[in-house]
Coordinates of C-alpha atoms in Angstrom, one line a residue:
M208 CA -45.8 5.5 36.2
A209 CA -45.1 3.4 39.3
G210 CA -42.3 1.9 37.5
F211 CA -41.2 5.4 36.8
W212 CA -41.0 6.5 40.1
G213 CA -39.5 3.7 41.3
K214 CA -36.3 3.9 39.0
R215 CA -36.2 7.7 39.9
K216 CA -36.2 6.7 43.6
R217 CA -33.5 4.0 43.1
E218 CA -31.2 6.3 41.1
Q219 CA -31.4 8.9 44.0
Q220 CA -30.4 6.5 46.4
E221 CA -27.4 5.2 44.4
V222 CA -26.3 8.9 44.2
Q223 CA -26.7 9.6 47.9
A224 CA -24.8 6.3 48.6
Q225 CA -21.9 7.5 46.2
D226 CA -21.8 11.0 48.1
A227 CA -21.7 9.2 51.5
D228 CA -18.8 7.1 50.4
L229 CA -16.9 10.1 49.1
A230 CA -17.7 11.9 52.1
R231 CA -16.1 9.3 54.3
N232 CA -13.3 8.9 51.7
A233 CA -12.3 12.8 52.0
Q234 CA -12.5 12.5 55.9
R235 CA -10.2 9.5 55.9
A236 CA -7.9 11.1 53.3
L237 CA -7.4 14.2 55.3
V238 CA -6.6 11.9 58.6
E239 CA -4.1 10.1 56.6
A240 CA -2.4 12.9 55.0
D241 CA -2.4 14.9 58.3
E242 CA -0.6 12.0 60.0
R243 CA 1.7 11.7 56.8
L244 CA 2.4 15.3 57.3
R245 CA 3.5 14.9 61.0
V246 CA 5.8 11.7 60.2
T247 CA 7.5 13.2 57.6
G248 CA 8.4 16.4 59.6
D249 CA 10.1 14.2 62.0
E250 CA 12.1 12.3 59.4
L251 CA 13.2 15.7 58.0
I252 CA 14.5 16.7 61.4
F253 CA 16.5 13.2 61.2
A254 CA 17.6 13.9 57.5
E255 CA 18.8 17.3 58.4
A256 CA 21.2 15.9 60.9
E257 CA 22.4 13.1 58.7
L258 CA 22.8 15.1 55.6
G259 CA 22.6 18.8 56.4
G260 CA 20.2 21.7 55.4
E261 CA 21.1 21.9 51.8
S262 CA 20.6 18.2 50.9
T263 CA 17.2 18.4 52.4
R264 CA 15.9 21.5 51.0
E265 CA 13.5 20.0 48.8
L266 CA 11.7 18.0 51.4
R267 CA 11.7 20.9 53.5
E268 CA 10.0 23.0 50.6
A269 CA 7.5 20.1 49.9
L270 CA 6.3 20.0 53.6
E271 CA 5.7 23.7 53.5
S272 CA 3.6 23.5 50.3
V273 CA 1.8 20.3 51.7
R274 CA 1.0 22.4 55.0
H275 CA -0.6 25.2 52.8
H276 CA -2.7 22.9 50.7
L277 CA -4.1 21.0 53.5
G278 CA -5.0 24.0 55.3
E279 CA -7.0 24.5 52.3
A280 CA -8.7 21.1 52.6
F281 CA -9.1 21.7 56.4
H282 CA -11.1 24.8 55.6
L283 CA -13.3 22.8 52.8
H284 CA -14.1 20.0 55.4
Q285 CA -15.0 22.8 57.9
L286 CA -17.4 24.3 55.3
N287 CA -19.1 20.9 55.2
H288 CA -20.0 21.1 58.7
D289 CA -20.7 24.7 59.4
D290 CA -24.3 26.1 60.3
I291 CA -25.0 27.1 56.4
P292 CA -27.1 24.7 54.7
D293 CA -25.4 23.0 51.5
T294 CA -26.4 21.7 48.5
P295 CA -25.5 17.8 47.6
E296 CA -23.5 19.5 44.6
E297 CA -21.7 21.8 46.8
L298 CA -20.8 18.9 49.0
R299 CA -19.7 16.7 46.3
T300 CA -17.4 19.5 44.8
R301 CA -15.6 19.9 48.2
N302 CA -15.3 16.3 49.2
A303 CA -13.7 15.7 45.7
R304 CA -11.4 18.7 46.2
I305 CA -10.3 17.4 49.6
V306 CA -9.4 14.1 48.2
Q307 CA -7.6 15.5 45.3
L308 CA -5.4 17.6 47.7
C309 CA -4.7 14.8 50.0
E310 CA -3.6 12.3 47.4
W311 CA -1.4 15.0 46.0
A312 CA 0.2 15.7 49.1
E313 CA 0.7 12.0 49.7
E314 CA 2.5 11.8 46.3
L315 CA 4.6 14.8 46.8
L316 CA 6.0 13.7 49.9
D317 CA 6.7 10.1 48.8
D318 CA 8.6 11.5 45.9
R319 CA 10.7 13.7 48.3
T320 CA 11.5 11.3 50.6
D321 CA 12.3 8.3 48.5
A322 CA 15.0 10.6 47.0
L323 CA 16.4 11.0 50.3
A324 CA 16.2 7.4 51.6
E325 CA 19.2 6.1 49.7
R326 CA 21.5 9.2 50.7
I327 CA 20.3 8.8 54.2
A328 CA 21.3 5.1 54.4
M329 CA 24.6 6.1 52.8
A330 CA 25.3 8.5 55.6
R331 CA 24.3 6.0 58.4
R332 CA 26.8 3.4 57.0
A333 CA 29.5 6.1 56.0
P334 CA 32.4 4.2 58.3
E335 CA 31.5 1.0 56.6
I336 CA 31.5 2.7 53.0
I337 CA 35.0 4.4 53.5
V338 CA 36.6 1.2 54.3
K339 CA 34.9 -0.5 51.1
V340 CA 36.1 2.6 49.2
R341 CA 39.6 2.2 50.0
A342 CA 39.4 -1.5 49.5
D343 CA 38.1 -1.4 46.3
A344 CA 40.7 1.2 45.1
E345 CA 43.4 -0.6 46.1
R346 CA 42.0 -3.7 44.6
L347 CA 41.7 -1.7 41.3
R348 CA 44.9 -0.2 41.4
T349 CA 46.4 -4.0 40.9
R350 CA 44.8 -4.1 37.4
V351 CA 45.7 -0.9 36.1
P352 CA 49.1 -2.6 35.1
A353 CA 47.5 -5.1 33.0
A354 CA 45.2 -3.0 31.5
R355 CA 48.2 -0.8 30.0
D356 CA 50.0 -4.3 29.0
T357 CA 46.5 -5.2 27.2
V358 CA 46.4 -1.7 25.2
E359 CA 49.8 -2.0 24.1
R360 CA 49.1 -5.3 22.9
L361 CA 46.0 -4.5 21.0
G362 CA 48.2 -1.3 19.6
A363 CA 50.0 -3.9 17.4
R364 CA 46.9 -5.2 15.8
Y365 CA 44.4 -2.3 15.7
S366 CA 44.7 1.4 14.3
E367 CA 44.7 4.4 16.8
E368 CA 41.1 5.0 15.6
A369 CA 39.8 1.9 17.1
L370 CA 41.8 2.1 20.0
S371 CA 40.8 5.8 20.8
Q372 CA 38.0 4.6 22.8
V373 CA 40.2 2.8 25.6
A374 CA 43.9 4.0 25.1
A375 CA 43.5 6.5 27.7
N376 CA 41.5 4.2 30.2
P377 CA 44.2 2.9 32.4
S378 CA 45.5 6.4 32.9
E379 CA 41.9 7.8 33.8
A380 CA 41.2 5.0 35.9
E381 CA 44.3 5.5 37.8
Q382 CA 43.6 9.2 38.6
L383 CA 40.0 8.3 39.4
L384 CA 41.4 5.9 42.0
G385 CA 43.5 8.7 43.5
F386 CA 40.6 11.1 43.6
A387 CA 38.6 8.3 45.2
E388 CA 41.0 7.7 48.1
H389 CA 41.5 11.4 48.6
S390 CA 37.6 12.0 48.8
A391 CA 37.4 9.1 51.4
G392 CA 39.7 11.0 53.6
V393 CA 37.9 14.1 53.4
A394 CA 34.6 12.5 54.3
E395 CA 36.3 10.8 57.1
R396 CA 37.5 13.8 58.4
R397 CA 34.6 16.2 57.8
R398 CA 32.3 13.3 59.7
E399 CA 34.8 13.7 62.7
A400 CA 34.5 17.3 62.8
D401 CA 30.5 16.9 62.6
Q402 CA 30.2 18.5 59.3
R403 CA 27.9 15.9 57.9
E404 CA 26.9 17.5 54.4
Q405 CA 30.2 18.2 53.5
A406 CA 31.1 14.7 54.6
N407 CA 28.4 13.0 52.4
L408 CA 29.1 15.2 49.5
A409 CA 32.8 13.6 49.5
L410 CA 31.7 10.3 50.2
E411 CA 29.4 10.4 47.4
A412 CA 32.2 12.0 45.0
A413 CA 34.5 8.7 46.4
T414 CA 32.2 6.0 45.8
E415 CA 31.2 7.7 42.0
A416 CA 35.2 7.5 41.3
V417 CA 35.7 4.1 42.4
R418 CA 32.6 3.2 40.2
R419 CA 33.9 4.9 37.2
A420 CA 37.3 3.6 37.5
S421 CA 36.2 0.0 37.6
T422 CA 34.0 0.7 34.6
L423 CA 37.0 2.0 32.4
L424 CA 39.4 -0.9 33.5
D425 CA 36.4 -3.2 32.3
A426 CA 35.9 -1.6 29.3
V427 CA 39.6 -2.4 28.1
E428 CA 39.0 -6.2 28.6
H429 CA 35.6 -6.0 26.9
F430 CA 37.4 -4.0 23.9
E431 CA 39.7 -7.1 23.3
V432 CA 36.7 -9.5 23.0
E433 CA 34.4 -7.3 21.1
A434 CA 37.2 -6.4 18.5
L435 CA 37.9 -10.0 17.9
R436 CA 34.1 -10.8 17.5
A437 CA 33.9 -7.8 15.1
E438 CA 36.7 -9.3 13.2
S439 CA 35.0 -12.6 12.7
T440 CA 31.8 -10.9 11.6
L441 CA 33.7 -8.8 9.5
S442 CA 34.8 -11.9 7.3
S443 CA 31.3 -13.4 7.1
I444 CA 29.8 -10.1 6.0
V445 CA 32.7 -9.5 3.2
E446 CA 31.8 -13.4 1.8
D447 CA 27.9 -12.3 2.1
S448 CA 28.7 -8.9 0.3
R449 CA 30.6 -10.5 -2.6
E450 CA 27.5 -13.1 -2.9
D451 CA 25.1 -10.2 -3.1
I452 CA 26.8 -8.1 -5.6
A453 CA 26.6 -11.4 -8.0
S454 CA 23.1 -12.0 -7.2
A455 CA 22.4 -8.1 -7.7
L456 CA 24.1 -8.3 -11.1
R457 CA 21.4 -11.0 -12.2
E458 CA 18.5 -8.3 -11.1
P459 CA 17.1 -6.0 -13.7
S460 CA 19.0 -3.0 -13.9
T461 CA 17.7 0.1 -12.1
P462 CA 19.7 3.3 -11.2
A463 CA 19.2 2.2 -7.5
I464 CA 20.7 -0.9 -7.8
T465 CA 23.5 0.5 -9.9
K466 CA 24.7 3.1 -7.0
A467 CA 24.3 0.4 -4.3
V468 CA 26.5 -2.0 -6.1
A469 CA 29.1 1.0 -6.7
D470 CA 28.9 1.8 -3.0
L471 CA 29.1 -1.8 -1.7
Q472 CA 32.3 -2.5 -4.2
T473 CA 33.9 0.9 -2.9
A474 CA 33.4 -0.4 1.0
L475 CA 35.2 -3.7 0.1
S476 CA 37.9 -2.3 -1.8
A477 CA 38.4 0.2 1.2
L478 CA 39.4 -3.0 3.2
P479 CA 43.0 -3.0 4.4
A480 CA 45.4 -5.6 3.3
A481 CA 46.7 -8.3 5.6
G482 CA 48.9 -7.2 8.2
V483 CA 47.8 -3.5 8.4
N484 CA 46.3 -2.3 11.4
T485 CA 42.6 -2.0 11.3
D486 CA 39.5 -0.8 12.7
P487 CA 37.0 -3.9 12.9
F488 CA 34.3 -1.6 14.0
S489 CA 34.2 1.1 11.4
Q490 CA 34.8 -1.2 8.9
L491 CA 32.0 -3.5 9.9
S492 CA 29.5 -0.4 10.1
R493 CA 30.2 0.7 6.6
L494 CA 29.7 -3.1 5.1
R495 CA 26.5 -3.2 6.9
E496 CA 25.2 0.2 5.7
A497 CA 25.9 -0.6 2.1
N498 CA 24.7 -4.0 2.2
A499 CA 21.5 -2.9 3.6
A500 CA 21.3 -0.2 1.1
L501 CA 21.8 -3.1 -1.8
D502 CA 19.2 -5.0 -0.1
A503 CA 16.7 -2.3 0.0
A504 CA 17.4 -1.4 -3.5
I505 CA 16.7 -4.7 -4.8
T506 CA 13.3 -5.2 -2.7
A507 CA 12.1 -1.8 -4.3
A508 CA 12.9 -2.7 -7.7
R509 CA 11.3 -6.4 -7.3
E510 CA 8.0 -4.6 -5.7
R511 CA 7.9 -2.2 -8.8
A512 CA 8.5 -5.2 -11.3
A513 CA 5.5 -6.8 -9.5
R514 CA 3.7 -3.6 -9.5
P515 CA 4.3 -1.6 -12.9
L516 CA 4.4 2.2 -12.5
P517 CA 1.4 4.1 -14.0
P518 CA 2.3 5.7 -17.3
L519 CA 2.9 9.5 -17.4
E520 CA -0.2 10.0 -19.3
H521 CA -2.4 8.2 -16.6
V522 CA -1.2 10.5 -14.1
R523 CA -1.7 13.5 -16.1
H524 CA -5.4 12.5 -16.6
S525 CA -5.9 12.0 -13.0
I526 CA -4.7 15.1 -11.9
D527 CA -6.8 16.9 -14.9
D528 CA -9.9 15.0 -13.5
A529 CA -9.1 15.9 -9.7
D530 CA -9.0 19.7 -10.7
R531 CA -12.1 19.2 -12.9
Q532 CA -14.1 17.8 -9.8
L533 CA -12.5 20.3 -7.7
A534 CA -13.8 23.1 -9.8
V535 CA -17.2 22.0 -10.2
A536 CA -17.7 21.3 -6.5
K537 CA -16.1 24.7 -5.4
D538 CA -18.5 26.6 -8.0
V539 CA -21.6 24.7 -6.8
I540 CA -20.7 25.4 -2.9
A541 CA -19.9 28.9 -3.6
G542 CA -23.3 29.5 -5.5
H543 CA -25.3 28.2 -2.8
R544 CA -23.4 28.8 0.4
G545 CA -26.3 29.7 2.4
W546 CA -27.6 26.2 2.2
I547 CA -24.6 24.2 2.3
G548 CA -23.8 22.1 5.6
A549 CA -20.8 21.1 7.5
D550 CA -20.2 17.8 5.8
A551 CA -20.0 19.2 2.2
R552 CA -17.7 22.1 3.3
T553 CA -15.5 19.7 5.3
R554 CA -14.8 17.2 1.9
L555 CA -14.1 20.3 -0.1
A556 CA -11.8 21.6 2.3
E557 CA -9.7 18.3 2.8
A558 CA -9.8 18.0 -1.2
E559 CA -8.3 21.4 -1.9
R560 CA -5.6 20.5 1.1
I561 CA -4.4 17.4 -0.9
R562 CA -4.5 19.0 -4.0
I563 CA -1.9 21.9 -2.6
D564 CA 0.2 19.0 -1.0
L565 CA 0.4 17.5 -4.3
D566 CA 1.7 20.6 -5.9
R567 CA 4.3 20.4 -2.7
Y568 CA 5.1 16.9 -3.3
L569 CA 6.2 17.6 -7.0
G570 CA 7.8 20.5 -6.0
A571 CA 5.8 22.6 -8.8
S572 CA 2.3 23.0 -10.2
A573 CA 0.8 19.7 -11.1
A574 CA -1.2 21.0 -13.6
A575 CA 1.6 22.7 -15.4
A576 CA 3.9 19.8 -14.9
T577 CA 5.4 18.5 -18.2
H578 CA 7.3 15.7 -16.5
I579 CA 6.9 13.6 -13.4
D580 CA 9.6 11.3 -12.0
E581 CA 9.0 7.5 -12.2
D582 CA 9.5 7.6 -8.4
H583 CA 6.6 10.4 -7.9
R584 CA 4.1 8.8 -10.2
E585 CA 2.3 6.2 -8.0
Q586 CA 1.9 8.7 -5.0
A587 CA 1.0 11.6 -7.1
M588 CA -1.7 9.3 -9.0
A589 CA -3.1 8.5 -5.5
M590 CA -3.2 12.0 -4.3
A591 CA -5.2 13.0 -7.5
R592 CA -7.7 10.3 -7.0
R593 CA -8.0 11.2 -3.3
T594 CA -8.7 14.8 -4.3
A595 CA -11.1 13.8 -7.0
F596 CA -12.8 11.3 -4.5
L597 CA -13.5 13.9 -1.9
A598 CA -14.4 16.8 -4.3
G599 CA -17.4 14.1 -5.8
E600 CA -18.4 13.6 -2.1
A601 CA -18.4 17.3 -1.6
L602 CA -20.2 17.5 -4.7
Q603 CA -22.9 15.1 -3.7
L604 CA -23.3 16.3 -0.3
A605 CA -24.1 20.0 -1.3
Q606 CA -26.4 18.8 -3.9
R607 CA -28.3 17.0 -1.3
D608 CA -28.2 20.1 1.3
I609 CA -29.6 22.2 -1.9
D610 CA -32.3 19.8 -2.7
Q611 CA -33.6 19.5 1.3
A612 CA -33.5 23.5 1.4
R613 CA -35.1 24.2 -2.1
P614 CA -38.7 25.0 -1.9
Q615 CA -41.0 22.1 -3.1
Q616 CA -42.5 22.5 -6.3
G617 CA -46.2 22.8 -6.7
P618 CA -49.4 24.6 -7.5
D619 CA -49.2 26.4 -4.3
Q620 CA -45.5 27.4 -4.6
W621 CA -46.2 31.2 -5.0
G622 CA -49.2 31.5 -3.0
G623 CA -50.5 30.5 0.3
G624 CA -47.4 30.2 2.4
G625 CA -45.0 31.3 -0.3
W626 CA -43.9 34.7 0.4
G627 CA -45.3 35.4 3.5
G628 CA -42.9 33.6 5.2
G629 CA -44.3 29.9 5.1
R630 CA -41.5 27.3 6.4
G631 CA -42.0 25.5 3.0
S632 CA -41.2 28.0 0.3
G633 CA -40.2 31.8 0.5
G634 CA -38.5 31.6 3.9
N635 CA -36.2 29.0 2.6
M636 CA -35.5 30.3 -0.8
M637 CA -35.1 34.0 0.7
G638 CA -32.4 32.3 3.2
G639 CA -30.7 30.8 0.5
I640 CA -30.4 33.9 -1.5
L641 CA -29.2 36.1 1.4
G642 CA -26.5 33.2 2.3
G643 CA -25.0 33.5 -1.2
L644 CA -27.2 31.9 -3.8
V645 CA -25.9 33.0 -7.3
I646 CA -28.2 35.3 -8.9
G647 CA -27.7 33.6 -12.2
S648 CA -28.9 30.2 -11.0
L649 CA -32.2 32.1 -9.8
L650 CA -33.1 33.7 -12.8
D651 CA -32.6 30.2 -14.6
G652 CA -35.0 28.5 -12.4
M653 CA -37.3 31.4 -13.0
F654 CA -37.5 31.3 -16.4
D655 CA -37.2 27.4 -16.9

């Protein structure tokens, strides 16, 4: 007994220590969140001066929301120290809520200030960024003529479809550079007029336009390299494809292999003759897809050869067996529902679900199907066997429930505690009858 009370005392001390830690955490979190609110309020003033009111709207709304919820946290802390006695559970709930509110406030303010940090830094470096935008635009303009020459040279080798992704890049880049220079001028004038928000928007547009122009010009150079690489890869895949076709013709013929070989031959035949402008990217994609389809067909055929398909007759027997098992389980459970527990009912429900899925999988009633495609036989047999297994389990579990609920046979079955409501006989039997015991089963048991 002394050991029991000693353990109980230690547990109480541990709970009290945890509550004390939680109270200290709540107080510390409340102070830190209140300080963060004040500091972020000062940051908002500077941000509005740099970016304008509209750009800082989300931070301003976040501050208002944090003030409201911190008011709730201060109120909860006040309740912890008023004159009304509190239970440990009440104190614990309030302190946990205070910590939750303060953590949420810190995370929200972090998210909003981080989103503005880069824009504030850009606004403070605006004169430097404007100079850089103009220098970058001037440098990129010198690349435009070379990009036009590259596109013209590529046009003699590749089709219009292949060049469509870069043909307009030089002209688009030139337009973007003009827009960037114009936007930089707008940013400079708006900044001089102390219209900070408009100046920042114009500066962001200028930097983005320069970035996009650079990307477009880079894409022209990359296209030439990638096109040569695609041509080199294409020649290798053509050779591999011809070898794959020869290998596939030595495999046992199946409809899938025959179709895949025909598709790959068609893709090879569609390759243009030498000297014709080509699109190596699309040709490479078509050959890869056809090659992958042939590989998949051969793999499937080899797997099927290693694991012969079940005969149709076996599949039909499996479906018939599943239906018989399911019917028996349903009859027994329906006839003794008052005694059947959750396990047996669950197995039966799952068996019925899989049996319905089997009909859907075959696209018709499995019991009435006169033909099942070879591609569907393995799955159909597996589903039928699973149905039969679950139905058998449901029957076993149902029989167990019935045996446990059925009154024990003995000389005192109809006397003593029988119909008088004893736990061993009459009460259980009447519960089973009222719960759904089939009358025929009862009469059979009596006359036996």
